[in-house]
Coordinates of C-alpha atoms in Angstrom, one line a residue:
M1 CA 60.2 -34.8 68.6
K2 CA 58.3 -33.0 66.0
V3 CA 58.0 -29.7 67.8
G4 CA 62.1 -30.1 68.9
A5 CA 62.7 -31.4 65.0
G6 CA 60.7 -28.0 63.6
L7 CA 62.7 -25.6 65.9
V8 CA 66.0 -27.1 64.3
V9 CA 64.5 -26.5 61.0
L10 CA 63.3 -22.7 61.9
L11 CA 67.3 -22.0 62.9
L12 CA 68.5 -23.5 59.9
I13 CA 66.2 -21.2 58.0
G14 CA 67.0 -18.5 60.1
F15 CA 70.7 -18.9 59.8
L16 CA 70.6 -19.4 55.7
L17 CA 68.8 -16.1 55.6
I18 CA 71.2 -14.3 57.4
Q19 CA 73.9 -15.6 55.5
T20 CA 72.0 -15.0 52.6
L21 CA 71.6 -11.0 53.8
L22 CA 74.7 -10.7 54.5
S23 CA 76.2 -11.6 51.1
T24 CA 74.4 -8.8 49.3
S25 CA 75.5 -5.5 48.4
W26 CA 72.8 -3.6 50.3
V27 CA 74.1 -5.0 53.7
R28 CA 77.5 -4.6 52.8
G29 CA 77.1 -1.1 51.6
K30 CA 75.4 -0.3 55.0
V31 CA 78.0 -1.4 56.7
A32 CA 80.6 0.5 54.8
A33 CA 78.7 3.7 55.3
K34 CA 78.7 2.7 59.1
L35 CA 82.4 2.7 59.0
S36 CA 83.0 5.2 56.8
Q37 CA 81.2 7.6 59.3
R38 CA 83.7 6.2 62.1
V39 CA 86.6 7.5 60.0
G40 CA 85.7 11.1 58.6
G41 CA 83.4 10.3 55.7
L42 CA 86.7 8.3 53.7
N43 CA 85.4 6.0 51.4
V44 CA 85.1 2.2 52.5
Q45 CA 84.8 -1.1 50.6
I46 CA 83.9 -4.8 52.0
A47 CA 84.3 -7.8 49.6
D48 CA 82.1 -10.1 52.1
L49 CA 80.6 -10.6 55.4
D50 CA 79.4 -13.5 57.6
W51 CA 78.1 -14.5 60.8
T52 CA 78.2 -17.4 63.0
P53 CA 76.6 -18.0 66.3
W54 CA 79.7 -20.0 67.2
G55 CA 82.5 -18.5 64.7
G56 CA 81.6 -14.5 65.6
A57 CA 81.5 -12.1 62.9
R58 CA 84.2 -11.6 59.8
I59 CA 84.7 -8.5 57.6
R60 CA 86.9 -9.7 54.3
G61 CA 88.5 -7.9 51.7
L62 CA 88.3 -4.2 53.9
K63 CA 89.7 -1.1 52.0
V64 CA 89.9 2.3 53.3
G65 CA 90.6 4.9 50.5
Q66 CA 92.9 7.9 50.9
P67 CA 91.5 11.2 51.5
E68 CA 89.9 12.9 48.5
L69 CA 92.8 15.5 48.0
L70 CA 95.3 12.6 47.4
E71 CA 93.0 9.7 45.8
K72 CA 94.8 10.8 42.2
L73 CA 98.3 11.3 44.1
V74 CA 98.3 7.8 45.7
P75 CA 96.7 5.6 44.2
I76 CA 96.6 2.8 46.7
P77 CA 94.2 2.5 49.8
L78 CA 94.7 4.1 53.0
L79 CA 94.3 0.8 55.0
E80 CA 94.2 -2.7 53.6
V81 CA 92.9 -5.6 55.8
D82 CA 92.5 -9.1 54.7
E83 CA 89.8 -9.9 57.4
V84 CA 88.6 -8.9 60.5
H85 CA 87.2 -11.4 62.7
V86 CA 85.3 -10.9 65.9
W87 CA 84.8 -13.8 68.4
P88 CA 81.4 -13.6 70.9
D89 CA 81.8 -13.4 74.5
Y90 CA 79.5 -16.2 75.1
A91 CA 79.3 -15.5 78.8
A92 CA 78.0 -12.2 77.9
A93 CA 75.7 -13.6 75.6
L94 CA 73.6 -15.6 78.1
K95 CA 73.5 -12.4 80.2
G96 CA 71.7 -10.8 77.5
E97 CA 74.8 -8.4 76.6
L98 CA 76.4 -8.2 73.2
A99 CA 80.1 -8.2 73.7
A100 CA 83.5 -9.3 72.1
S101 CA 86.2 -11.7 73.7
Q102 CA 88.9 -11.4 71.2
V103 CA 89.3 -9.4 67.6
T104 CA 91.9 -10.6 65.0
V105 CA 92.8 -8.4 62.6
K106 CA 94.7 -10.4 59.7
R107 CA 97.4 -8.5 57.3
P108 CA 96.7 -5.2 58.1
K109 CA 98.9 -2.9 55.4
L110 CA 98.2 1.1 56.3
H111 CA 99.8 3.1 53.3
V112 CA 100.4 7.2 54.5
S113 CA 101.4 9.9 52.6
A114 CA 104.0 12.1 54.4
E115 CA 101.6 14.9 52.9
M116 CA 98.5 13.9 55.0
L117 CA 100.9 13.3 58.0
M118 CA 102.3 16.7 58.0
S119 CA 98.3 18.0 57.8
I120 CA 97.5 16.1 60.7
A121 CA 100.7 16.9 62.9
A122 CA 99.9 20.5 61.9
A123 CA 96.0 20.5 62.1
S124 CA 95.8 23.0 64.7
T125 CA 95.9 27.0 64.4
P126 CA 98.9 28.0 66.6
A127 CA 98.2 29.7 69.9
A128 CA 100.8 32.0 69.4
E129 CA 102.6 33.7 66.2
P130 CA 104.8 31.2 64.5
P131 CA 108.4 31.1 65.2
S132 CA 110.2 33.5 63.0
I133 CA 113.3 32.4 61.0
A134 CA 116.9 32.8 62.0
A135 CA 119.4 34.1 59.7
A136 CA 121.6 30.8 60.0
A137 CA 124.7 32.5 59.2
V138 CA 126.6 32.9 62.6
P139 CA 126.3 29.1 63.4
Q140 CA 128.4 28.7 67.0
P141 CA 130.3 25.3 67.2
A142 CA 127.9 22.6 67.7
A143 CA 128.6 19.1 69.2
A144 CA 127.5 16.0 66.9
V145 CA 128.0 12.4 66.7
G146 CA 132.0 12.3 66.5
G147 CA 131.7 16.0 65.7
G148 CA 133.7 17.8 63.0
S149 CA 136.8 19.9 63.8
E150 CA 137.3 23.5 65.6
S151 CA 138.6 25.0 62.2
E152 CA 135.3 23.7 60.2
S153 CA 132.7 25.7 62.7
E154 CA 134.9 28.6 62.9
S155 CA 135.4 29.2 59.1
A156 CA 131.8 28.4 58.1
S157 CA 130.7 31.3 60.3
T158 CA 132.6 34.4 58.8
V159 CA 129.3 35.7 57.4
E160 CA 127.0 38.1 58.9
A161 CA 123.3 37.4 58.9
P162 CA 122.0 39.0 55.5
E163 CA 119.1 41.3 55.5
A164 CA 115.8 39.4 55.0
G165 CA 113.9 42.0 53.8
N166 CA 110.3 41.1 52.9
Q167 CA 110.9 37.4 54.0
P168 CA 110.3 36.4 57.8
Q169 CA 112.5 38.6 60.5
A170 CA 115.8 37.3 62.2
A171 CA 115.1 35.8 65.5
S172 CA 117.0 33.4 67.7
P173 CA 115.1 30.0 67.6
K174 CA 113.4 29.1 70.7
P175 CA 114.6 26.8 73.1
P176 CA 113.2 22.9 72.9
V177 CA 109.8 22.3 74.2
Q178 CA 109.5 19.5 76.8
A179 CA 107.5 16.7 75.6
V180 CA 104.1 16.3 77.2
E181 CA 103.8 13.6 79.8
A182 CA 100.6 11.2 79.1
P183 CA 97.9 11.9 81.8
A184 CA 97.5 9.2 84.6
P185 CA 94.5 6.7 83.7
P186 CA 91.4 7.0 85.6
K187 CA 90.3 4.1 87.5
V188 CA 88.1 2.2 84.3
V189 CA 86.5 -1.3 85.0
R190 CA 86.2 -3.0 81.6
K191 CA 86.0 -6.5 81.0
R192 CA 89.0 -7.9 79.0
I193 CA 89.5 -8.0 75.2
R194 CA 92.1 -9.7 73.3
V195 CA 93.2 -7.9 70.3
V196 CA 95.3 -10.1 67.5
V197 CA 97.2 -8.4 64.3
E198 CA 98.8 -10.9 62.2
D199 CA 101.4 -10.0 59.9
G200 CA 100.6 -6.0 59.6
G201 CA 102.4 -3.5 57.6
F202 CA 103.1 0.4 57.4
E203 CA 104.2 2.3 54.2
L204 CA 105.1 6.4 54.2
V205 CA 105.2 7.3 50.8
R206 CA 105.2 10.6 49.3
A207 CA 102.2 12.0 47.3
G208 CA 103.0 11.3 43.3
E209 CA 106.0 9.4 44.0
E210 CA 106.7 5.5 44.0
E211 CA 109.6 5.2 46.2
K212 CA 108.6 4.3 49.8
L213 CA 110.1 6.9 52.9
A214 CA 109.6 4.2 55.4
V215 CA 108.3 0.7 55.5
I216 CA 107.4 -1.1 58.4
N217 CA 106.7 -5.0 57.8
G218 CA 105.9 -8.2 60.2
V219 CA 103.9 -6.5 62.8
N220 CA 102.2 -9.0 65.2
L221 CA 100.4 -8.4 68.6
D222 CA 98.6 -10.2 70.9
L223 CA 97.3 -7.9 73.5
P224 CA 94.9 -7.9 75.9
V225 CA 92.9 -4.7 76.4
F226 CA 91.2 -3.5 79.7
G227 CA 91.0 -5.8 82.5
E228 CA 93.6 -7.1 85.1
P229 CA 97.1 -7.5 83.5
A230 CA 97.7 -10.6 81.5
E231 CA 100.5 -12.3 79.3
A232 CA 101.0 -9.9 76.1
S233 CA 103.3 -10.1 73.2
S234 CA 104.6 -8.1 70.0
S235 CA 107.5 -8.3 67.5
I236 CA 108.4 -6.7 64.7
A237 CA 110.2 -8.0 61.6
L238 CA 111.6 -5.3 59.7
I239 CA 112.1 -1.5 59.8
E240 CA 113.2 0.5 56.8
C241 CA 113.9 4.2 56.4
L242 CA 114.6 5.7 53.0
G243 CA 116.1 2.1 51.7
Q244 CA 118.0 1.7 54.8
V245 CA 117.7 -1.4 57.4
I246 CA 117.3 0.7 60.7
D247 CA 116.3 -2.3 62.5
D248 CA 115.4 -6.1 62.5
D249 CA 113.5 -8.7 64.4
L250 CA 112.3 -6.7 67.1
K251 CA 111.0 -8.1 70.2
L252 CA 108.8 -5.9 72.4
E253 CA 108.0 -6.5 76.0
V254 CA 104.6 -5.5 76.8
K255 CA 103.4 -4.4 80.0
T256 CA 99.3 -4.4 80.3
G257 CA 96.7 -3.2 83.1
G258 CA 93.5 -1.2 83.3
A259 CA 93.2 0.5 79.9
G260 CA 97.2 1.0 79.8
L261 CA 99.5 -0.5 77.8
D262 CA 103.3 0.2 77.4
F263 CA 105.7 -1.1 75.0
L264 CA 109.4 -1.6 75.9
I265 CA 111.9 -2.8 73.0
V266 CA 113.7 -5.9 74.7
D267 CA 117.5 -5.1 74.9
R268 CA 119.5 -7.7 72.6
P269 CA 123.0 -7.9 73.7
G270 CA 125.9 -7.4 71.2
K271 CA 123.6 -5.7 68.7
K272 CA 125.3 -2.1 68.1
S273 CA 122.6 -0.7 66.0
G274 CA 119.1 -0.6 66.0
I275 CA 116.2 1.0 68.2
V276 CA 115.7 1.5 71.8
G277 CA 113.2 3.0 74.2
R278 CA 109.6 2.6 74.9
V279 CA 105.9 4.0 73.7
G280 CA 102.9 4.0 76.1
L281 CA 99.4 4.7 75.6
I282 CA 96.0 4.5 77.5
A283 CA 92.9 3.6 76.0
V284 CA 90.7 5.9 77.2
A285 CA 88.7 8.9 75.5
G286 CA 91.9 10.8 73.1
V287 CA 94.0 8.0 73.6
P288 CA 96.9 9.7 75.6
F289 CA 100.2 8.4 74.6
R290 CA 103.9 9.0 75.2
A291 CA 106.9 8.0 73.5
N292 CA 111.0 7.8 74.1
L293 CA 112.9 5.9 71.2
G294 CA 116.5 6.1 70.4
V295 CA 118.1 5.2 67.0
R296 CA 121.6 4.1 66.1
R297 CA 123.5 2.9 63.4
D298 CA 127.1 2.3 62.6
A299 CA 127.0 3.2 59.0
L300 CA 124.7 5.0 56.5
D301 CA 124.8 3.0 52.9
R302 CA 124.9 5.4 49.8
M303 CA 121.7 6.6 49.5
K304 CA 120.3 8.8 46.3
L305 CA 118.4 12.1 47.3
S306 CA 117.6 13.2 43.6
E307 CA 119.6 12.5 40.2
E308 CA 122.9 14.8 41.2
L309 CA 122.7 14.4 44.8
S310 CA 123.7 11.1 46.8
V311 CA 125.0 11.1 50.7
E312 CA 126.5 8.4 52.6
S313 CA 127.6 8.7 56.5
G314 CA 129.5 6.8 59.2
E315 CA 127.8 6.8 62.8
I316 CA 124.3 8.0 63.2
Q317 CA 122.3 8.6 66.4
M318 CA 118.7 9.7 66.5
R319 CA 116.3 10.3 69.8
V320 CA 112.5 11.2 69.7
N321 CA 110.5 12.4 73.0
G322 CA 107.2 13.4 72.5
G323 CA 103.4 12.7 73.7
G324 CA 99.4 14.0 74.0
W325 CA 96.5 13.0 72.9
L326 CA 96.2 10.6 70.0
Q327 CA 92.8 11.9 69.0
A328 CA 93.7 15.7 69.3
P329 CA 96.4 16.6 67.2
G330 CA 97.0 20.2 68.3
S331 CA 98.1 18.6 71.9
W332 CA 100.9 16.8 70.2
S333 CA 104.3 18.2 71.6
G334 CA 107.7 16.7 71.1
V335 CA 111.3 16.9 70.1
G336 CA 113.6 15.2 68.0
Q337 CA 117.6 15.4 67.6
F338 CA 119.9 13.6 65.1
G339 CA 124.2 13.5 64.8
A340 CA 126.0 12.0 62.7
N341 CA 129.6 12.0 61.7
Q342 CA 131.9 11.3 58.3
V343 CA 129.4 12.5 56.0
L344 CA 130.0 12.3 52.0
G345 CA 128.0 13.6 49.5
Q346 CA 128.0 13.6 45.9
L347 CA 126.6 16.3 44.0
A348 CA 126.9 16.3 40.1
G349 CA 129.7 14.3 40.4
Q350 CA 132.0 16.1 42.8
S351 CA 132.9 14.9 46.1
L352 CA 132.1 16.8 49.2
A353 CA 132.9 16.1 52.7
F354 CA 131.7 17.0 56.2
G355 CA 132.8 16.4 59.2
S356 CA 129.7 16.1 61.4
A357 CA 125.7 16.8 60.7
T358 CA 123.2 17.8 63.7
G359 CA 119.8 19.1 63.9
S360 CA 116.6 19.1 65.7
L361 CA 112.8 19.4 65.0
Q362 CA 110.3 20.5 67.2
L363 CA 106.5 20.2 67.3
S364 CA 104.5 21.9 69.9
G365 CA 101.1 24.2 69.5
G366 CA 100.6 22.9 65.5
V367 CA 104.1 24.4 64.7
I368 CA 106.9 22.0 63.4
Q369 CA 110.3 24.2 63.4
S370 CA 113.3 23.0 62.7
P371 CA 115.3 25.7 64.8
D372 CA 119.0 24.4 64.0
F373 CA 120.5 22.2 61.3
R374 CA 124.2 21.9 60.2
L375 CA 125.9 20.2 57.9
V376 CA 129.9 21.3 58.3
G377 CA 132.6 20.3 56.7
D378 CA 136.3 22.1 55.6
S379 CA 135.4 23.0 52.1
A380 CA 131.1 22.8 52.1
S381 CA 128.8 23.8 54.7
I382 CA 124.8 24.0 55.1
L383 CA 123.2 25.8 58.0
G384 CA 119.4 26.3 58.2
N385 CA 116.5 26.3 60.4
G386 CA 112.8 26.7 59.3
W387 CA 108.9 25.8 60.5
V388 CA 105.5 25.2 58.9
T389 CA 102.1 25.1 59.7
S390 CA 98.8 23.5 58.0
R391 CA 98.7 27.2 56.5
D392 CA 102.1 28.6 56.1
G393 CA 106.1 28.0 56.5
A394 CA 109.2 29.4 55.7
A395 CA 113.1 28.1 55.8
V396 CA 116.5 29.9 55.1
L397 CA 119.7 27.5 54.2
R398 CA 123.2 29.1 53.9
V399 CA 125.0 27.0 51.1
V400 CA 128.9 27.3 51.5
V401 CA 130.6 25.9 48.9
P402 CA 134.0 25.9 46.9
Y403 CA 134.0 28.2 43.6
S404 CA 134.6 25.1 41.1
V405 CA 130.8 23.6 42.8
V406 CA 129.0 27.0 41.8
G407 CA 129.4 26.6 38.0
M408 CA 128.3 22.7 38.4
M409 CA 124.9 23.9 40.7
N410 CA 124.1 26.8 38.3
A411 CA 124.2 24.6 35.1
G412 CA 122.1 21.8 37.1
L413 CA 119.6 24.8 38.1
G414 CA 119.7 26.0 34.4
K415 CA 118.8 22.1 33.0
K416 CA 115.6 22.1 35.2
V417 CA 114.4 25.6 34.6
P418 CA 116.1 27.5 31.7
E419 CA 117.6 31.1 32.4
S420 CA 117.5 30.1 36.3
V421 CA 120.6 31.6 38.2
F422 CA 121.6 30.6 41.8
A423 CA 123.2 33.8 43.1
F424 CA 126.7 33.5 45.1
K425 CA 128.5 35.8 46.7
P426 CA 132.7 35.4 47.7
L427 CA 133.5 34.4 51.4
Q428 CA 136.5 36.2 52.4
P429 CA 139.3 35.4 53.2
D430 CA 139.0 32.0 51.2
N431 CA 137.8 30.9 48.1
R432 CA 134.5 29.5 49.2
W433 CA 131.1 31.4 48.2
Y434 CA 127.9 31.2 49.7
S435 CA 124.4 31.9 48.8
D436 CA 121.2 32.4 51.3
V437 CA 118.3 29.9 49.6
S438 CA 115.0 31.3 51.2
M439 CA 111.7 29.1 50.9
W440 CA 108.2 30.2 52.1
R441 CA 104.5 29.3 51.3
E442 CA 102.4 31.2 49.5
E443 CA 98.9 30.7 48.8
S444 CA 99.6 29.3 45.3
G445 CA 102.4 26.9 46.9
W446 CA 105.8 27.0 47.9
V447 CA 108.6 29.3 46.6
V448 CA 112.3 29.2 46.4
E449 CA 114.9 32.1 46.0
F450 CA 118.0 31.1 45.1
G451 CA 120.2 33.6 47.1
E452 CA 119.9 37.6 47.0
S453 CA 119.1 38.6 43.3
G454 CA 118.9 35.2 42.4
S455 CA 115.9 33.4 40.2
E456 CA 112.5 33.2 42.4
L457 CA 110.7 29.9 41.8
P458 CA 107.5 27.8 42.4
I459 CA 108.8 24.7 44.0
G460 CA 106.5 22.7 41.8
K461 CA 108.1 24.1 38.4
L462 CA 111.6 23.5 40.1
L463 CA 110.4 19.6 40.3
G464 CA 108.7 19.4 37.0
Q465 CA 104.9 19.3 38.0
E466 CA 104.0 23.0 36.4

């Protein structure tokens, strides 16, 4: 009896000592340092740690900081998690093995800047020279969702391509690249671990701006990772983009098996707007993934893009198809396309109607390219293309507007940067005028030229950041 009582006392003392040790800043610092190494040296903070033989380990108040270059511009952490709870695998423990049976992540919130996302996507050096810029001045009729009239395409294509001078030389855009298909998963035998995410969230922001570009709220996951196929569930409460609700109350059908996970958005009969498609990934080294998603909205509510510019439209359709290895950004490859009809813009108080808008975006070999963008209307059109890598970039936009708008655009530019000029040329035989706006990236940052003989300004100065 005395031996048994003594053993219980020793176990209790040992447990109390472990709890005391885990509560010290020294242990929290050591754990945070280990986690920091796993996330590329980002600053990691932990508010509290505890462990019990019967309840597993808990990390509370986990925060991962933004990259050093973005810390001042994005004051919120990259990742905030209320609690991470790791449940032990008791069967494995009896065999002397350290393993988990379930990991529960409560209220994780991811705050990513668009600048960081762009840097990651264009992280690799392109295998070949970046695509050059097309002049975007001789557009061919392009199909769009409820596309514009024939006269719109013809009237916007009456100007010959300008000479780019020292800017990127004209060349026809290359055809869209095909998305990378994720390779078949190798045969892996691993014990199942259940991963649970409760009320997760994601925000895409711009550095130095309070407005959110995209928001995903109410993410709930219950997934068996590894092992034989088992019951799984997933749902998303809300998806927003630029203040517009894209979809809500999404239910995802999850197929599991081995190291693979396949998410299929469940069809909702009668719902005309929303997201369709599927995303798959394989939890092996490199994490290969694939995605094929489409979005449809009946209408886009008025959206303010700047003090002088707002836009709204009728039906919108978008599709994204891509894949690669999640941990190797240079392998990412994909194509995105969109179309819209009945687009209405407000520029400096004047309405500009466009029959259709179409565009595409490609990612391959570390180069993000927009080979073709068209916003076509009876009186105004915008046509362009461009590319960007982690080091360089260039783009050109041909802006065609009525003469009555030219003065307002020059007045708006002069208000931002005094004595600046937006150079336009007449477009014969009608009363419209056009300007070829060029943008390129130098060592000091992005530069924009407002038409041939127009002002050349750093974009930072134009945005009031210099």
